[in-house]
PDB file of C-alpha atoms in Angstrom:
ATOM      1  CA  MET A   1      -2.461   3.468   2.753  1.00 84.00           C
ATOM      2  CA  THR A   2      -3.837  -0.035   2.917  1.00 89.00           C
ATOM      3  CA  LYS A   3      -3.370  -2.048  -0.264  1.00 89.00           C
ATOM      4  CA  ASP A   4      -7.007  -3.214  -0.378  1.00 91.00           C
ATOM      5  CA  ALA A   5      -8.227   0.422  -0.475  1.00 86.00           C
ATOM      6  CA  ASN A   6      -7.133   0.501  -4.139  1.00 83.00           C
ATOM      7  CA  GLY A   7      -5.877   4.076  -3.897  1.00 83.00           C
ATOM      8  CA  ASN A   8      -9.037   5.422  -2.221  1.00 86.00           C
ATOM      9  CA  ALA A   9      -8.004   7.151   1.012  1.00 86.00           C
ATOM     10  CA  GLY A  10     -11.565   7.084   2.335  1.00 88.00           C
ATOM     11  CA  GLN A  11     -11.497   3.276   2.196  1.00 91.00           C
ATOM     12  CA  SER A  12      -8.120   2.874   3.890  1.00 91.00           C
ATOM     13  CA  LEU A  13      -7.901   2.032   7.605  1.00 94.00           C
ATOM     14  CA  LEU A  14      -4.431   2.018   9.174  1.00 94.00           C
ATOM     15  CA  THR A  15      -3.851   0.344  12.524  1.00 94.00           C
ATOM     16  CA  THR A  16      -1.809   1.831  15.354  1.00 93.00           C
ATOM     17  CA  LYS A  17       1.083  -0.533  14.533  1.00 93.00           C
ATOM     18  CA  GLN A  18       1.066   0.490  10.850  1.00 92.00           C
ATOM     19  CA  VAL A  19       0.992   4.207  11.653  1.00 92.00           C
ATOM     20  CA  ASP A  20       3.773   3.809  14.212  1.00 91.00           C
ATOM     21  CA  GLN A  21       6.067   2.059  11.715  1.00 88.00           C
ATOM     22  CA  LEU A  22       5.489   4.781   9.081  1.00 87.00           C
ATOM     23  CA  SER A  23       5.560   7.910  11.246  1.00 85.00           C
ATOM     24  CA  ASP A  24       8.518  10.227  11.648  1.00 87.00           C
ATOM     25  CA  ASP A  25       9.102  13.981  11.769  1.00 88.00           C
ATOM     26  CA  LYS A  26       8.487  14.300   7.987  1.00 90.00           C
ATOM     27  CA  THR A  27       5.102  12.556   7.946  1.00 90.00           C
ATOM     28  CA  ALA A  28       1.506  13.408   8.766  1.00 91.00           C
ATOM     29  CA  THR A  29      -1.298  10.987   9.562  1.00 93.00           C
ATOM     30  CA  LEU A  30      -4.693  11.851   8.110  1.00 93.00           C
ATOM     31  CA  GLY A  31      -8.104  10.290   8.574  1.00 95.00           C
ATOM     32  CA  ILE A  32     -10.373  10.889   5.569  1.00 94.00           C
ATOM     33  CA  THR A  33     -14.041  10.047   5.206  1.00 95.00           C
ATOM     34  CA  PRO A  34     -16.978  11.351   3.148  1.00 94.00           C
ATOM     35  CA  VAL A  35     -19.673  12.981   5.287  1.00 96.00           C
ATOM     36  CA  ASN A  36     -22.709  15.199   5.252  1.00 95.00           C
ATOM     37  CA  MET A  37     -22.431  18.433   7.203  1.00 96.00           C
ATOM     38  CA  LYS A  38     -25.690  19.805   8.498  1.00 96.00           C
ATOM     39  CA  ILE A  39     -26.923  23.011  10.034  1.00 94.00           C
ATOM     40  CA  GLY A  40     -30.606  23.681  10.501  1.00 89.00           C
ATOM     41  CA  GLY A  41     -32.361  22.199   7.473  1.00 88.00           C
ATOM     42  CA  LYS A  42     -29.333  22.600   5.194  1.00 93.00           C
ATOM     43  CA  ARG A  43     -27.161  19.630   4.253  1.00 93.00           C
ATOM     44  CA  GLU A  44     -24.025  19.479   2.110  1.00 95.00           C
ATOM     45  CA  SER A  45     -21.680  16.669   1.096  1.00 95.00           C
ATOM     46  CA  ALA A  46     -18.115  17.139   2.283  1.00 96.00           C
ATOM     47  CA  GLN A  47     -14.934  15.258   3.132  1.00 94.00           C
ATOM     48  CA  PHE A  48     -13.836  15.183   6.758  1.00 96.00           C
ATOM     49  CA  VAL A  49     -10.049  15.229   7.176  1.00 95.00           C
ATOM     50  CA  GLY A  50      -8.808  14.471  10.658  1.00 95.00           C
ATOM     51  CA  MET A  51      -5.281  15.692  11.377  1.00 96.00           C
ATOM     52  CA  ASN A  52      -2.798  16.343  14.150  1.00 95.00           C
ATOM     53  CA  ASN A  53      -2.009  20.046  14.630  1.00 94.00           C
ATOM     54  CA  ASP A  54       1.666  19.315  15.328  1.00 94.00           C
ATOM     55  CA  GLU A  55       2.265  17.652  11.932  1.00 94.00           C
ATOM     56  CA  TYR A  56       3.192  19.354   8.671  1.00 92.00           C
ATOM     57  CA  ILE A  57      -0.222  19.207   6.959  1.00 91.00           C
ATOM     58  CA  ALA A  58      -1.830  21.281   9.725  1.00 94.00           C
ATOM     59  CA  LYS A  59       1.178  23.578   9.971  1.00 94.00           C
ATOM     60  CA  ASN A  60       1.016  24.284   6.214  1.00 93.00           C
ATOM     61  CA  LEU A  61      -2.748  24.778   6.071  1.00 93.00           C
ATOM     62  CA  GLN A  62      -3.493  28.244   4.684  1.00 95.00           C
ATOM     63  CA  LEU A  63      -6.323  29.821   6.609  1.00 96.00           C
ATOM     64  CA  THR A  64      -8.259  32.719   5.139  1.00 96.00           C
ATOM     65  CA  LYS A  65      -9.915  33.432   8.491  1.00 97.00           C
ATOM     66  CA  GLY A  66      -9.864  32.080  12.037  1.00 97.00           C
ATOM     67  CA  HIS A  67      -7.551  29.500  13.587  1.00 97.00           C
ATOM     68  CA  LEU A  68      -6.811  25.784  13.586  1.00 96.00           C
ATOM     69  CA  PRO A  69      -9.044  23.607  15.771  1.00 96.00           C
ATOM     70  CA  LYS A  70      -7.851  23.786  19.372  1.00 93.00           C
ATOM     71  CA  ALA A  71     -10.561  21.603  20.913  1.00 93.00           C
ATOM     72  CA  ALA A  72     -12.040  18.277  19.794  1.00 89.00           C
ATOM     73  CA  ASN A  73     -15.341  19.921  18.827  1.00 95.00           C
ATOM     74  CA  GLU A  74     -13.810  22.639  16.601  1.00 97.00           C
ATOM     75  CA  VAL A  75     -13.456  22.487  12.812  1.00 98.00           C
ATOM     76  CA  VAL A  76     -12.119  24.510   9.904  1.00 97.00           C
ATOM     77  CA  LEU A  77     -14.163  24.500   6.685  1.00 97.00           C
ATOM     78  CA  ALA A  78     -13.202  25.084   3.074  1.00 95.00           C
ATOM     79  CA  ASP A  79     -13.419  28.784   2.307  1.00 95.00           C
ATOM     80  CA  SER A  80     -15.640  27.891  -0.663  1.00 94.00           C
ATOM     81  CA  VAL A  81     -18.648  27.055   1.543  1.00 95.00           C
ATOM     82  CA  ASP A  82     -21.548  29.484   1.733  1.00 93.00           C
ATOM     83  CA  LYS A  83     -20.622  31.547   4.793  1.00 94.00           C
ATOM     84  CA  ASP A  84     -24.203  32.803   5.097  1.00 93.00           C
ATOM     85  CA  ILE A  85     -25.104  29.192   5.923  1.00 94.00           C
ATOM     86  CA  TYR A  86     -21.877  28.002   7.572  1.00 96.00           C
ATOM     87  CA  GLY A  87     -20.689  31.081   9.468  1.00 96.00           C
ATOM     88  CA  MET A  88     -17.868  31.556  11.966  1.00 97.00           C
ATOM     89  CA  GLY A  89     -18.939  30.349  15.378  1.00 97.00           C
ATOM     90  CA  ASP A  90     -21.881  28.337  14.035  1.00 97.00           C
ATOM     91  CA  LYS A  91     -22.245  24.748  15.190  1.00 97.00           C
ATOM     92  CA  ILE A  92     -22.708  21.989  12.628  1.00 97.00           C
ATOM     93  CA  SER A  93     -23.430  18.271  12.716  1.00 96.00           C
ATOM     94  CA  ILE A  94     -21.055  16.009  10.821  1.00 95.00           C
ATOM     95  CA  GLY A  95     -21.965  12.524   9.650  1.00 86.00           C
ATOM     96  CA  LEU A  96     -23.531  10.300  12.286  1.00 76.00           C
ATOM     97  CA  SER A  97     -21.764  11.968  15.217  1.00 85.00           C
ATOM     98  CA  ASP A  98     -24.010  13.431  17.917  1.00 88.00           C
ATOM     99  CA  THR A  99     -21.390  16.111  18.643  1.00 93.00           C
ATOM    100  CA  LYS A 100     -21.960  19.664  17.444  1.00 96.00           C
ATOM    101  CA  TYR A 101     -18.790  21.088  15.892  1.00 97.00           C
ATOM    102  CA  LYS A 102     -17.987  24.786  16.105  1.00 98.00           C
ATOM    103  CA  ILE A 103     -16.654  26.490  12.961  1.00 98.00           C
ATOM    104  CA  VAL A 104     -13.440  28.301  13.979  1.00 98.00           C
ATOM    105  CA  GLY A 105     -11.866  29.019  10.599  1.00 98.00           C
ATOM    106  CA  TYR A 106     -11.813  28.697   6.828  1.00 97.00           C
ATOM    107  CA  ALA A 107      -9.044  27.119   4.728  1.00 96.00           C
ATOM    108  CA  LYS A 108      -7.935  28.221   1.275  1.00 94.00           C
ATOM    109  CA  ASN A 109      -8.332  25.766  -1.653  1.00 89.00           C
ATOM    110  CA  ALA A 110      -9.690  23.021   0.610  1.00 89.00           C
ATOM    111  CA  THR A 111     -11.366  20.451  -1.615  1.00 87.00           C
ATOM    112  CA  TYR A 112     -10.959  16.698  -1.924  1.00 84.00           C
ATOM    113  CA  ASN A 113     -12.714  14.821  -4.723  1.00 79.00           C
ATOM    114  CA  THR A 114     -14.361  18.150  -5.644  1.00 83.00           C
ATOM    115  CA  ALA A 115     -16.128  18.290  -2.248  1.00 90.00           C
ATOM    116  CA  PRO A 116     -15.355  20.917   0.398  1.00 94.00           C
ATOM    117  CA  VAL A 117     -13.089  19.733   3.203  1.00 94.00           C
ATOM    118  CA  ILE A 118     -13.826  19.907   6.914  1.00 97.00           C
ATOM    119  CA  TYR A 119     -10.578  19.831   8.935  1.00 96.00           C
ATOM    120  CA  GLY A 120     -10.766  18.589  12.494  1.00 97.00           C
ATOM    121  CA  ALA A 121      -8.954  16.484  15.059  1.00 95.00           C
ATOM    122  CA  LEU A 122      -7.744  13.042  14.004  1.00 94.00           C
ATOM    123  CA  ALA A 123      -9.372  11.582  17.147  1.00 92.00           C
ATOM    124  CA  GLN A 124     -12.731  12.936  15.914  1.00 93.00           C
ATOM    125  CA  TRP A 125     -12.248  11.155  12.575  1.00 94.00           C
ATOM    126  CA  ARG A 126     -12.627   7.819  14.404  1.00 92.00           C
ATOM    127  CA  VAL A 127     -15.915   8.960  15.956  1.00 91.00           C
ATOM    128  CA  ILE A 128     -17.264  10.399  12.692  1.00 93.00           C
ATOM    129  CA  LYS A 129     -16.214   7.352  10.643  1.00 93.00           C
ATOM    130  CA  GLY A 130     -17.469   4.971  13.333  1.00 91.00           C
ATOM    131  CA  VAL A 131     -14.284   2.940  13.786  1.00 93.00           C
ATOM    132  CA  SER A 132     -12.583   1.712  16.950  1.00 92.00           C
ATOM    133  CA  ASP A 133      -9.431   3.081  18.566  1.00 91.00           C
ATOM    134  CA  GLN A 134      -7.379   0.315  16.895  1.00 94.00           C
ATOM    135  CA  PHE A 135      -7.472   2.450  13.734  1.00 95.00           C
ATOM    136  CA  GLN A 136      -5.316   5.578  13.716  1.00 95.00           C
ATOM    137  CA  GLY A 137      -5.932   7.036  10.251  1.00 95.00           C
ATOM    138  CA  SER A 138      -6.488   6.523   6.546  1.00 93.00           C
ATOM    139  CA  VAL A 139      -3.110   7.565   5.170  1.00 90.00           C
ATOM    140  CA  VAL A 140       0.356   8.556   6.265  1.00 90.00           C
ATOM    141  CA  THR A 141       1.677  11.201   3.923  1.00 88.00           C
ATOM    142  CA  SER A 142       5.336  12.107   3.725  1.00 86.00           C
ATOM    143  CA  LYS A 143       7.443  15.001   2.491  1.00 83.00           C
ATOM    144  CA  THR A 144       9.971  12.427   1.267  1.00 80.00           C
ATOM    145  CA  SER A 145       9.721   9.216  -0.727  1.00 76.00           C
ATOM    146  CA  GLN A 146       9.173   6.159   1.473  1.00 73.00           C
ATOM    147  CA  SER A 147       8.998   2.429   1.040  1.00 73.00           C
ATOM    148  CA  VAL A 148       7.120  -0.007   3.250  1.00 76.00           C
ATOM    149  CA  ASP A 149       7.781  -3.615   4.159  1.00 78.00           C
ATOM    150  CA  ASP A 150       4.215  -4.366   5.290  1.00 83.00           C
ATOM    151  CA  LYS A 151       2.516  -6.381   2.508  1.00 86.00           C
ATOM    152  CA  ALA A 152      -0.891  -4.964   3.547  1.00 85.00           C
ATOM    153  CA  LEU A 153       0.234  -1.423   2.653  1.00 88.00           C
ATOM    154  CA  LYS A 154       0.893   0.341  -0.614  1.00 82.00           C
ATOM    155  CA  THR A 155       2.731   3.585  -1.310  1.00 79.00           C
ATOM    156  CA  TYR A 156       1.724   6.088  -3.973  1.00 77.00           C
ATOM    157  CA  SER A 157       3.562   9.028  -5.428  1.00 64.00           C
ATOM    158  CA  TYR A 158       1.654  12.302  -5.341  1.00 61.00           C
ATOM    159  CA  GLN A 159       0.702  12.049  -9.051  1.00 60.00           C
ATOM    160  CA  ALA A 160      -0.287   8.370  -8.792  1.00 53.00           C
ATOM    161  CA  PHE A 161      -2.535   9.220  -5.850  1.00 51.00           C
ATOM    162  CA  ILE A 162      -4.171  12.093  -7.770  1.00 55.00           C
ATOM    163  CA  ASN A 163      -4.746   9.804 -10.746  1.00 58.00           C
ATOM    164  CA  LYS A 164      -6.468   7.282  -8.421  1.00 52.00           C
ATOM    165  CA  LEU A 165      -9.011   9.846  -7.198  1.00 51.00           C
ATOM    166  CA  PRO A 166     -12.436   8.646  -8.304  1.00 51.00           C
ATOM    167  CA  GLY A 167     -13.427  10.448 -11.497  1.00 47.00           C
ATOM    168  CA  TYR A 168     -10.124  12.304 -12.004  1.00 44.00           C
ATOM    169  CA  THR A 169      -8.796  10.343 -14.985  1.00 45.00           C
ATOM    170  CA  PRO A 170     -12.166  10.139 -16.827  1.00 49.00           C
ATOM    171  CA  GLN A 171     -12.778  13.861 -16.217  1.00 49.00           C
ATOM    172  CA  LYS A 172      -9.299  14.723 -17.506  1.00 49.00           C
ATOM    173  CA  ALA A 173      -9.915  12.580 -20.617  1.00 51.00           C
ATOM    174  CA  THR A 174     -13.280  14.274 -21.216  1.00 51.00           C
ATOM    175  CA  PHE A 175     -11.734  17.751 -20.991  1.00 50.00           C
ATOM    176  CA  GLY A 176      -8.942  16.675 -23.366  1.00 56.00           C
ATOM    177  CA  LEU A 177     -11.521  15.416 -25.861  1.00 54.00           C
ATOM    178  CA  MET A 178     -13.514  18.667 -25.586  1.00 57.00           C
ATOM    179  CA  ILE A 179     -10.395  20.792 -26.115  1.00 57.00           C
ATOM    180  CA  GLY A 180      -9.362  18.665 -29.085  1.00 57.00           C
ATOM    181  CA  PHE A 181     -12.855  18.970 -30.565  1.00 50.00           C
ATOM    182  CA  LEU A 182     -12.822  22.741 -30.174  1.00 57.00           C
ATOM    183  CA  ILE A 183      -9.392  23.049 -31.799  1.00 61.00           C
ATOM    184  CA  VAL A 184     -10.314  20.847 -34.755  1.00 56.00           C
ATOM    185  CA  PHE A 185     -13.687  22.480 -35.398  1.00 50.00           C
ATOM    186  CA  HIS A 186     -12.743  26.063 -34.648  1.00 48.00           C
TER     187      HIS A 186
END
């Protein structure tokens, strides 16, 4: 991801040139941005994750129902959403986009930063985030360890990335303190 994003994927914007130099058959490009999803009068915070269906992230996505997005206006939601509100076939608004997105599936364990994930096309990420075509994603993730020569980019191991998630380290410390307190005073 970009170095100035400080480990926050939602703040990272990779150019076409950067994505091209990082991409191979063991990588996946993702576009990540916080959004509100809306249907009727209901609104919920979520994380939109744009992906390419031919890359390993999409291929490994575990669906509990439905199918991967096949059209630009189709999305898969976290299976944790209230299906009475966000049902199969319903159309939702995402972020500032005027497009209505059809729910075509639900994904198992799909949360990012404790918010439910909306999976859709990487091209739609640009529209939803409001960035130009010069940007191709937020992160390039790899099945193997990689190094980069571009000084504007920074690589993170899986654990380092998790530790950079906003609130993760303080939350982990709080739980550790609570557990310690319970053990000592039990």
